[in-house]
XYZ file of C-alpha atoms in Angstrom:
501
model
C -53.267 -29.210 33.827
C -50.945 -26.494 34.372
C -52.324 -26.701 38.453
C -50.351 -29.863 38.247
C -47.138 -28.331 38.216
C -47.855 -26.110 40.948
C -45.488 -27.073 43.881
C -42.540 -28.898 42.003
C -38.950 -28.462 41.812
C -37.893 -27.693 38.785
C -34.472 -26.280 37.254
C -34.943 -23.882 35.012
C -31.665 -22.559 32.433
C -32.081 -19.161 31.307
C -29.433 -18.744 28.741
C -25.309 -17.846 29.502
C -26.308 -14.598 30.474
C -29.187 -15.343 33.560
C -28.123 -18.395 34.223
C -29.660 -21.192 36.196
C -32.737 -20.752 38.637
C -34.188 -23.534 40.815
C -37.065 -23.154 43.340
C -40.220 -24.370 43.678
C -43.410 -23.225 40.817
C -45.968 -20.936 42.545
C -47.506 -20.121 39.465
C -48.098 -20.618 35.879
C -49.781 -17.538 34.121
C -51.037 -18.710 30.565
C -52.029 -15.140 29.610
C -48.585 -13.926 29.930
C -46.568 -16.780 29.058
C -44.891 -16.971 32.597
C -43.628 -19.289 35.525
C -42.776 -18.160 39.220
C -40.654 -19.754 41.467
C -40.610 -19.210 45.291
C -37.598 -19.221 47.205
C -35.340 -19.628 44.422
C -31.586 -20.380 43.927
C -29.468 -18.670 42.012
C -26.477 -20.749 40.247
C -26.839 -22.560 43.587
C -27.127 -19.628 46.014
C -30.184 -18.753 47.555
C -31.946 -15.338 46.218
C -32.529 -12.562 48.827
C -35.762 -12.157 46.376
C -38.766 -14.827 48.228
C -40.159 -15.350 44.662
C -38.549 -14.924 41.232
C -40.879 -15.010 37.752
C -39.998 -15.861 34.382
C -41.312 -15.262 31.000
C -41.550 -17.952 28.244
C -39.263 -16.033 25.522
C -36.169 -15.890 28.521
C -36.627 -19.571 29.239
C -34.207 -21.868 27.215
C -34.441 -25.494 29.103
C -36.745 -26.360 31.855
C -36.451 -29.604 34.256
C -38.386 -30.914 36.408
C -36.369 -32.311 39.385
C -39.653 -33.855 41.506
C -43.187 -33.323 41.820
C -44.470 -31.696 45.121
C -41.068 -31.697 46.894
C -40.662 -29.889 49.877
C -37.727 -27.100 49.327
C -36.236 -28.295 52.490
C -35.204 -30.871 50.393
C -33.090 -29.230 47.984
C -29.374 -29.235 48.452
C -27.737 -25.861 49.046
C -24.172 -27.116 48.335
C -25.269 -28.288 44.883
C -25.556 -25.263 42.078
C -27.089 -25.194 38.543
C -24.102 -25.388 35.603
C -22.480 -22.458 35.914
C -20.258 -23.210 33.052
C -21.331 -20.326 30.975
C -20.509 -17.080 29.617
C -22.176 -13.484 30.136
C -24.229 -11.965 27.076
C -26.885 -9.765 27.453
C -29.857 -9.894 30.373
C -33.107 -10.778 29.875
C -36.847 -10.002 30.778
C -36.583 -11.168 34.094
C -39.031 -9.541 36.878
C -38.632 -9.953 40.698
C -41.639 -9.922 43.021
C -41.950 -8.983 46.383
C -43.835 -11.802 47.793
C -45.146 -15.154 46.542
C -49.430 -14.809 46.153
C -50.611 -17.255 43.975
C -52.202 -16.710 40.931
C -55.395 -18.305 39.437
C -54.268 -20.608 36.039
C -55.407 -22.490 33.121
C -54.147 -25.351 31.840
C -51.346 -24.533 30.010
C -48.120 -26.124 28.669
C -44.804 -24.432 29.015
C -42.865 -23.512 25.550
C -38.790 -24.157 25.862
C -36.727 -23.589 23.322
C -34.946 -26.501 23.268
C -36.858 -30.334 23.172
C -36.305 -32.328 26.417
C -34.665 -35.788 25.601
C -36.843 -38.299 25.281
C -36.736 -41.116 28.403
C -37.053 -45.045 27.748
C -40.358 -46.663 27.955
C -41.044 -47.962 31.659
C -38.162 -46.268 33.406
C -39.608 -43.822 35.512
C -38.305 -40.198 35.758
C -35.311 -39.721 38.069
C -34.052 -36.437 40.336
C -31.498 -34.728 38.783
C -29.149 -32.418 40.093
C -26.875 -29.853 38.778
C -22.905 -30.788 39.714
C -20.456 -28.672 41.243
C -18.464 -26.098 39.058
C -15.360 -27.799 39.487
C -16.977 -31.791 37.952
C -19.129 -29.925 35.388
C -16.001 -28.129 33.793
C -13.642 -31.532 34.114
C -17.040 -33.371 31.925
C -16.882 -30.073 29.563
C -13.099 -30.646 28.928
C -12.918 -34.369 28.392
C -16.805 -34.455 26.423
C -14.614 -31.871 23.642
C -11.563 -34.004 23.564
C -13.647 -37.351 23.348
C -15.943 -36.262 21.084
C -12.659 -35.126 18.643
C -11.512 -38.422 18.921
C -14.662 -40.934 18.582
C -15.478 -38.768 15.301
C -12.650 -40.393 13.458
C -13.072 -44.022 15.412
C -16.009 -45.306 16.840
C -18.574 -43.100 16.212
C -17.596 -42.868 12.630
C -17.698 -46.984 12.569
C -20.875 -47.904 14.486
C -23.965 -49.117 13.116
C -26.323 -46.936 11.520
C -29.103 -48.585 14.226
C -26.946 -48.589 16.990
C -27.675 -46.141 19.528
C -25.011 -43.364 21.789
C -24.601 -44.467 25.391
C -25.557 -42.017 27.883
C -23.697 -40.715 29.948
C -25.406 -41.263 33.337
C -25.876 -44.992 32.869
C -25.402 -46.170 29.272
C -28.582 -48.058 27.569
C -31.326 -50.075 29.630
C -33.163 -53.252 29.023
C -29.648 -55.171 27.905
C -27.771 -52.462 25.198
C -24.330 -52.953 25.740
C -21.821 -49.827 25.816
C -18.721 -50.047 24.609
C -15.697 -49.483 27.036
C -14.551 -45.685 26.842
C -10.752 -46.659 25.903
C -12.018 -48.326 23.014
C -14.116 -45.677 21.958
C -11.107 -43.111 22.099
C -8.236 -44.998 21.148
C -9.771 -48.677 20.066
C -8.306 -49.337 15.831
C -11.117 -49.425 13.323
C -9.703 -52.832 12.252
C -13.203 -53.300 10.186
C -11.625 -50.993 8.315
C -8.044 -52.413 7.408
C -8.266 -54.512 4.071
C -7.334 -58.491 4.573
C -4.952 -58.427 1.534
C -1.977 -56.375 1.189
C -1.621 -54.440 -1.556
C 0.556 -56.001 -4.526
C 3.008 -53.544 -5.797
C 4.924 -55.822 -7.931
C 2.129 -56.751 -10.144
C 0.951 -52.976 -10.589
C 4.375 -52.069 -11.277
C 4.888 -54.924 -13.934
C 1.796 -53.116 -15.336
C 3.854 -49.913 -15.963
C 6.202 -50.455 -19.090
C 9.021 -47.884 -18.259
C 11.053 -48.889 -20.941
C 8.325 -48.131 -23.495
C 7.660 -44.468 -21.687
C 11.048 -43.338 -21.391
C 11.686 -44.359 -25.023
C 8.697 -41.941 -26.256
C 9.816 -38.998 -24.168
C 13.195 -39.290 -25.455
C 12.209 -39.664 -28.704
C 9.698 -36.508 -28.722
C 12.222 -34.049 -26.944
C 15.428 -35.089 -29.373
C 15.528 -32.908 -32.621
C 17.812 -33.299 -35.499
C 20.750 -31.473 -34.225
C 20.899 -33.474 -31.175
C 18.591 -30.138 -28.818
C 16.668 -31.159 -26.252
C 13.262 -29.417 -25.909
C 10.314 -28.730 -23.327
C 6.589 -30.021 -23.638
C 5.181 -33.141 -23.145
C 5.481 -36.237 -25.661
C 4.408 -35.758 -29.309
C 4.241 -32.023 -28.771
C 6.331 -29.577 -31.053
C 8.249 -27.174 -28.774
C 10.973 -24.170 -29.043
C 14.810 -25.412 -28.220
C 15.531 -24.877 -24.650
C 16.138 -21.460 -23.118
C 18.330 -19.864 -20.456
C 17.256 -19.480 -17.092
C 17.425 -15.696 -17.514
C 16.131 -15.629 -20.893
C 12.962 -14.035 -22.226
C 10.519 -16.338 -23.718
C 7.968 -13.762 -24.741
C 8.886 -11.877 -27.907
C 7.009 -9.414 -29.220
C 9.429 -8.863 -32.357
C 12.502 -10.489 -33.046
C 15.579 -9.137 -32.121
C 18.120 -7.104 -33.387
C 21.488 -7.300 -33.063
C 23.061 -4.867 -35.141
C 21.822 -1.963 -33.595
C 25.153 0.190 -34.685
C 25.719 0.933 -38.190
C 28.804 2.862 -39.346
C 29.519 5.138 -42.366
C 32.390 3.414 -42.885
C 33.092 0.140 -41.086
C 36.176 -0.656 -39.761
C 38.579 -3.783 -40.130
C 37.541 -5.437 -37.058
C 33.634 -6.527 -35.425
C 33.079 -6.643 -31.705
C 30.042 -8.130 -30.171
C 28.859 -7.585 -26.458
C 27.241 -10.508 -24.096
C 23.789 -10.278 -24.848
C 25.255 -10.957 -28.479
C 24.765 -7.237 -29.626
C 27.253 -6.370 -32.968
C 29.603 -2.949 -31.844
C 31.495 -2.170 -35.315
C 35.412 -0.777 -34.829
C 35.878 2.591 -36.146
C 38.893 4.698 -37.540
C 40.629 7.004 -35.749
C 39.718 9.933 -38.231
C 36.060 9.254 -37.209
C 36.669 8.973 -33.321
C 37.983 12.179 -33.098
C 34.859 13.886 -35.114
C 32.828 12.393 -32.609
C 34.619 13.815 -29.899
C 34.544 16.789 -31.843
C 31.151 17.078 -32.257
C 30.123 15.767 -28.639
C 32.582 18.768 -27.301
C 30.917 21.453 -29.187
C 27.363 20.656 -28.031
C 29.003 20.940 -24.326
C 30.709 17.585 -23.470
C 33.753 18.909 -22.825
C 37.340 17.567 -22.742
C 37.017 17.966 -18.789
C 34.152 16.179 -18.731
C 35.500 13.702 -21.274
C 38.396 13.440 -18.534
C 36.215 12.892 -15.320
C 33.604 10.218 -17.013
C 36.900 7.803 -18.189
C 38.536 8.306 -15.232
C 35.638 6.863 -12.941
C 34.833 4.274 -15.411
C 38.787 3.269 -15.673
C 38.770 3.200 -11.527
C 35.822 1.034 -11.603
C 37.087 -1.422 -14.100
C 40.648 -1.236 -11.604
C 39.157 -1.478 -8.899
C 37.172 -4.945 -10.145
C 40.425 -6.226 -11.333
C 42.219 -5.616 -7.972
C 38.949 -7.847 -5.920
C 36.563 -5.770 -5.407
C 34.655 -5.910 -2.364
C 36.757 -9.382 -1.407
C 39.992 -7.034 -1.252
C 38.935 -3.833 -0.597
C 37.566 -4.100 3.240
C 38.504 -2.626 6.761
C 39.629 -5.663 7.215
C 42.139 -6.033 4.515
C 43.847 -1.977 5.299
C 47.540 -4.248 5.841
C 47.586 -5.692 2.614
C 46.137 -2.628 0.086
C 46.437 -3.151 -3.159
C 49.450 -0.853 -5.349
C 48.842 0.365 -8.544
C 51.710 1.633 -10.768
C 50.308 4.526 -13.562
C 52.422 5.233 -16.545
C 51.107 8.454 -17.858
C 52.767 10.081 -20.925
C 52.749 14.204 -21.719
C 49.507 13.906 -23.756
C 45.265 13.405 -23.180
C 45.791 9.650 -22.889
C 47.853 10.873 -20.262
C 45.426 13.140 -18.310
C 42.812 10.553 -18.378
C 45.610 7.721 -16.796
C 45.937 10.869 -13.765
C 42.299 11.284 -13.580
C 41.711 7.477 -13.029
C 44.629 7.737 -10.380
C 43.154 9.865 -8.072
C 39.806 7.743 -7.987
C 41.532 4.827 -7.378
C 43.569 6.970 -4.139
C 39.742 8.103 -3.261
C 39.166 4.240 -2.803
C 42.082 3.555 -0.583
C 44.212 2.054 -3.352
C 47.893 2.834 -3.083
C 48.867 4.749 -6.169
C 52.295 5.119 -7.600
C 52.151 8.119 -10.828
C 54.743 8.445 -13.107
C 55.120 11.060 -15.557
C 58.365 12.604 -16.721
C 58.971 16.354 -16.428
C 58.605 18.559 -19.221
C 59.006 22.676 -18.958
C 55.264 22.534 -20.857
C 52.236 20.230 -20.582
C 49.369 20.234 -21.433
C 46.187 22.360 -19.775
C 44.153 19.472 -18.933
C 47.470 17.487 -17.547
C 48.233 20.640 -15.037
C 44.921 20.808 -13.625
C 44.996 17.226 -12.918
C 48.006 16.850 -11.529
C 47.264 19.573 -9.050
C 43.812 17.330 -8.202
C 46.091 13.963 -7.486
C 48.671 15.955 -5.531
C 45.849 16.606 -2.898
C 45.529 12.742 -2.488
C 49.213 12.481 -0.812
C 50.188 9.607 -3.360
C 54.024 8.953 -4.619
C 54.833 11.274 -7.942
C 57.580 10.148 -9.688
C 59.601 11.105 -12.722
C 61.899 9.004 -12.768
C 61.975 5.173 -13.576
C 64.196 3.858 -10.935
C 61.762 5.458 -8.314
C 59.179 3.159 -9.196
C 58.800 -0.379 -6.877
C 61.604 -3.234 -7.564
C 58.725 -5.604 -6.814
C 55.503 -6.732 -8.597
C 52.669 -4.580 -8.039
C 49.084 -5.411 -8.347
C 48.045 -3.657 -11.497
C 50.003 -1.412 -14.174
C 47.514 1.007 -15.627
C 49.331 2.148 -19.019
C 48.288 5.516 -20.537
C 52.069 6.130 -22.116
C 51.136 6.032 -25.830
C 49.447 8.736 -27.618
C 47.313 8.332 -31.069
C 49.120 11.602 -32.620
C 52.636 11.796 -31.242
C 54.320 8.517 -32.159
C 57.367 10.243 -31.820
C 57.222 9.770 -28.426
C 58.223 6.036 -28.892
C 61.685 7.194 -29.147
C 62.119 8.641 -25.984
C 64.328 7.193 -23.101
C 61.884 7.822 -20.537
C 59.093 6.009 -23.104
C 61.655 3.134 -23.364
C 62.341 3.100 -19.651
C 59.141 2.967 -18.971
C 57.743 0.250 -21.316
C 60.231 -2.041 -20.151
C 59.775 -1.435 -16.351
C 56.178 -2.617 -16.806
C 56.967 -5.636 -19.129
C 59.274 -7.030 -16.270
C 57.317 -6.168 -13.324
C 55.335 -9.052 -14.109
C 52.109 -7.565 -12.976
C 48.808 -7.756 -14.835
C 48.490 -4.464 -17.465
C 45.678 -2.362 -18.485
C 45.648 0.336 -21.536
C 43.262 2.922 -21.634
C 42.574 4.168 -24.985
C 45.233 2.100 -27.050
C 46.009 3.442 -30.089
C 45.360 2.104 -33.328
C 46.213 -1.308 -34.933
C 48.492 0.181 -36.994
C 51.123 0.857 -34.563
C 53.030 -1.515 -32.432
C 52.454 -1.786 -29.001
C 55.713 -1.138 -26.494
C 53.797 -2.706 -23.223
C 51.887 -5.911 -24.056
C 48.382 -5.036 -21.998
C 46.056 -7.949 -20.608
C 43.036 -6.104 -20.718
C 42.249 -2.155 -23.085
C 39.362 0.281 -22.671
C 38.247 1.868 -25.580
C 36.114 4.990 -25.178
C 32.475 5.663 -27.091
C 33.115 3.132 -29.671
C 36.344 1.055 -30.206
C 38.803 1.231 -32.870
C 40.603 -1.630 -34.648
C 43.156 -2.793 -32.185
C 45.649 -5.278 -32.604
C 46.106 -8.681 -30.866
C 49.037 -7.317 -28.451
C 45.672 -5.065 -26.895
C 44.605 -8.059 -25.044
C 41.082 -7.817 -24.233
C 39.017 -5.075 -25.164
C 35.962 -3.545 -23.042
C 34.118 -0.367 -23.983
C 33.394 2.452 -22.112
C 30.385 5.233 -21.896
C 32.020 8.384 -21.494
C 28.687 10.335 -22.001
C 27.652 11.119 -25.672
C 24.057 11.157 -26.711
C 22.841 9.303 -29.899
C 21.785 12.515 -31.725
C 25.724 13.224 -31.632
C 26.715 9.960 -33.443
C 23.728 10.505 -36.173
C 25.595 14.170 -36.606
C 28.313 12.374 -38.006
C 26.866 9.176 -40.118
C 26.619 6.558 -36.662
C 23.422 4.921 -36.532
C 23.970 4.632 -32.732
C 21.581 2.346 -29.868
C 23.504 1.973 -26.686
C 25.044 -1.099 -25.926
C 25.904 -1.057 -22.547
C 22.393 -1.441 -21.093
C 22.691 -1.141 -17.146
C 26.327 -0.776 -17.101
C 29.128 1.627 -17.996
C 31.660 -1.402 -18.540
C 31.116 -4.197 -21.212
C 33.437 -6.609 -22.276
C 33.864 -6.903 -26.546
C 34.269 -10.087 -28.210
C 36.232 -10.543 -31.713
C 34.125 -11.658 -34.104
């Protein structure tokens, strides 16, 4: 009868958000689904409200902590769990004073089942603890429960029941001890025999494998190849090689009218075919008149020249702030001709880049336009001029860039100051570079280690050294005006070595 619970203590949790109430019931309304509680507590402090009334939907647990107590009884120092969290409030309606209220017999709903008590063991008071024990039980309830999950609770018997944890099982269950429960070793689990790795490994014939691998990956000429065994595979590629083709590749790309005496290929394996001198200078011919003129010409080799230099000479491993007492000298032999101008050009790019330059060129009462303008460009740099052979350094320099020979005036050969010259640099010892050598034809005064050609190279002779290839600028329409089937070579670069083929 819902009369009976008139007059007991009871507990009742509300949720995170209300909290806890205790008190003693006044009245159960069955029409409205709602409980009152006179002189209530609060999360164990007394309410300045004398009666407090709650409705079914709010409630979440309800306890009963004694029939018929007096509230005298009920400890003031002890609060309801107030380990919780604020939410949202609920329907929850004060009253003013605490008149009874006529009732039916009615049961309360909670939201949450009551746990069921063992047979014969009568119900005992229960008390909320103090913030301080409740949160310690919170804490070490999480961290035991983390570790029974993978130990004993994991290993018990299906039938065997969870200890309590106000006083274990009655009528003679047994509890295990808590250390065992949170650090005891599942030995049920542990197997009795060890496992035998010789005998599974005597299983495993690694002769036999090894022998089948090695006989699926070796070809006929001795190339390994990728895939598993028995499968048919491509030969092995390079690490920064393409596997995915969508046509095979080209690599004569460059066809001339007529083809030269000599074949070059780049790197990436791409065929650059020598042309003759006759044909070089239509294409500059024809690049000039659509606009790519001879300063132009001038400017492009000269950067590309300094770049190739200035790789020679280190790079960024010699050319630092740190490294300004030991700069690098360059020695340029320029002769009274284009070869000539482009030798000055690269001078002064190499004095832009902190590179001591040293420029000779012997004095005539005419040069050359493009020579004059120039020169008056490299005399704004501050460098040594020289004319004169004996003013050049006694002792090795880095580099000797060699622009002395000319494709057209091989009369120059003759001269003492040619002469001079060619044999300063062969005895200096230093490393030499020729930029646009002539011809195969002719002899070369200064044996070079390393010659630019410009566009497309021409047949040049062993004493050349080796050859690289520079872009000075034309467009491919320009090489099909005069019979060059023409696809650049040079890719990302302006620079690109040539092999003999």
């Amino acid at each position: 009868m819902a009369s009976d619970w008139v007059g007991s203590l009871v507990s009742i949790h509300c949720g995170p958000t209300l909290g806890v109430y205790q008190g003693q019931v006044s009245s159960v309304d069955q029409t409205s689904q709602t409980i009152s509680l006179r002189h209530p507590f609060h999360n164990g402090v007394k309410c300045t409200v004398p009666e407090v009334t709650f409705s079914a939907m709010d409630i979440k647990d309800l306890k009963i902590l004694d029939f018929h107590k007096n509230l005298n009884d009920i400890p003031k120092q002890n609060g309801p769990d107030p380990n919780s969290t604020s939410t949202q409030h609920g329907g929850r309606k004060d009253k003013g004073g605490g008149v009874p209220v006529n009732i039916a017999p009615v049961t309360v709903p909670n939201k949450t089942e009551t746990k069921p008590q063992e047979e014969g063991v009568s119900p005992v008071p229960h008390y909320s603890k103090s913030y301080g024990d409740r949160n310690m039980d919170m804490t070490v309830q999480s961290k035991g429960f983390r570790r029974r999950h993978n130990s004993w609770s994991s290993s018990r018997a299906p039938n065997q029941a969870t200890p309590k944890k106000n006083g274990g099982l009655k009528n003679g269950g047994h509890m295990k001890n808590k250390d065992d429960e949170c650090f005891g070793d599942c030995k049920d689990d542990v197997p009795d025999e060890d496992f035998d790795f010789e005998g599974n490994l005597a299983l495993f014939d690694k002769a036999a494998v090894f022998s089948q691998i090695d006989s699926s990956e070796r070809r006929g000429n001795g190339a390994r190849s990728r895939g598993t065994p028995g499968e048919q595979t491509q030969s092995r590629y390079r690490h920064d090689e393409n596997i995915i083709e969508a046509k095979p590749v080209v690599y004569r790309q460059i066809t001339v009218p007529q083809p030269g005496t000599k074949e070059y290929s780049t790197d990436s394996g791409l065929v650059v075919p020598s042309i003759s001198f006759e044909l070089h200078k239509r294409l500059l011919a024809a690049a000039e008149s659509h606009g790519l003129s001879l300063e132009r010409r001038l400017e492009m080799t000269g950067v590309c020249t300094s770049q190739m230099a200035l790789t020679l000479l280190g790079g960024p491993n010699r050319l630092t702030p740190k490294n300004v007492h030991q700069r690098p000298t360059v020695a340029l032999l320029c002769g009274p001709h284009v070869q000539g101008a482009q030798g000055i050009s690269c001078g002064r790019h190499l004095a832009n880049h902190e590179v001591e330059v040293i420029l000779f060129l012997p004095n005539f009462v005419k040069m050359l336009e493009a020579i004059t303008s120039e020169l008056a460009l490299f005399r704004k740099t501050g460098f040594k001029l020289v004319s004169n052979v004996k003013d050049l350094p006694d002792t090795p320099v880095d580099l000797v860039i060699n622009c002395l020979d000319s494709h057209e005036n091989g009369f120059l050969r003759d001269q003492p100051w040619y002469k001079t010259a060619a044999d300063w640099a062969n005895q200096n010892r230093a490393p030499v570079l020729s930029i646009d050598p002539p011809v195969s034809g002719q002899a070369h005064a200064v044996e070079a280690k390393w010659s630019l050609s410009l566009g497309l190279p021409l047949p040049l002779s062993e004493g050349a050294g080796r050859v690289y290839l520079c872009d000075i600028g034309i467009p491919r329409q320009v090489f099909q005006e005069v019979g060059i089937k023409y696809h650049s070579p040079f890719g990302c670069k302006f620079v690109v070595p040539l092999h003999s083929e």
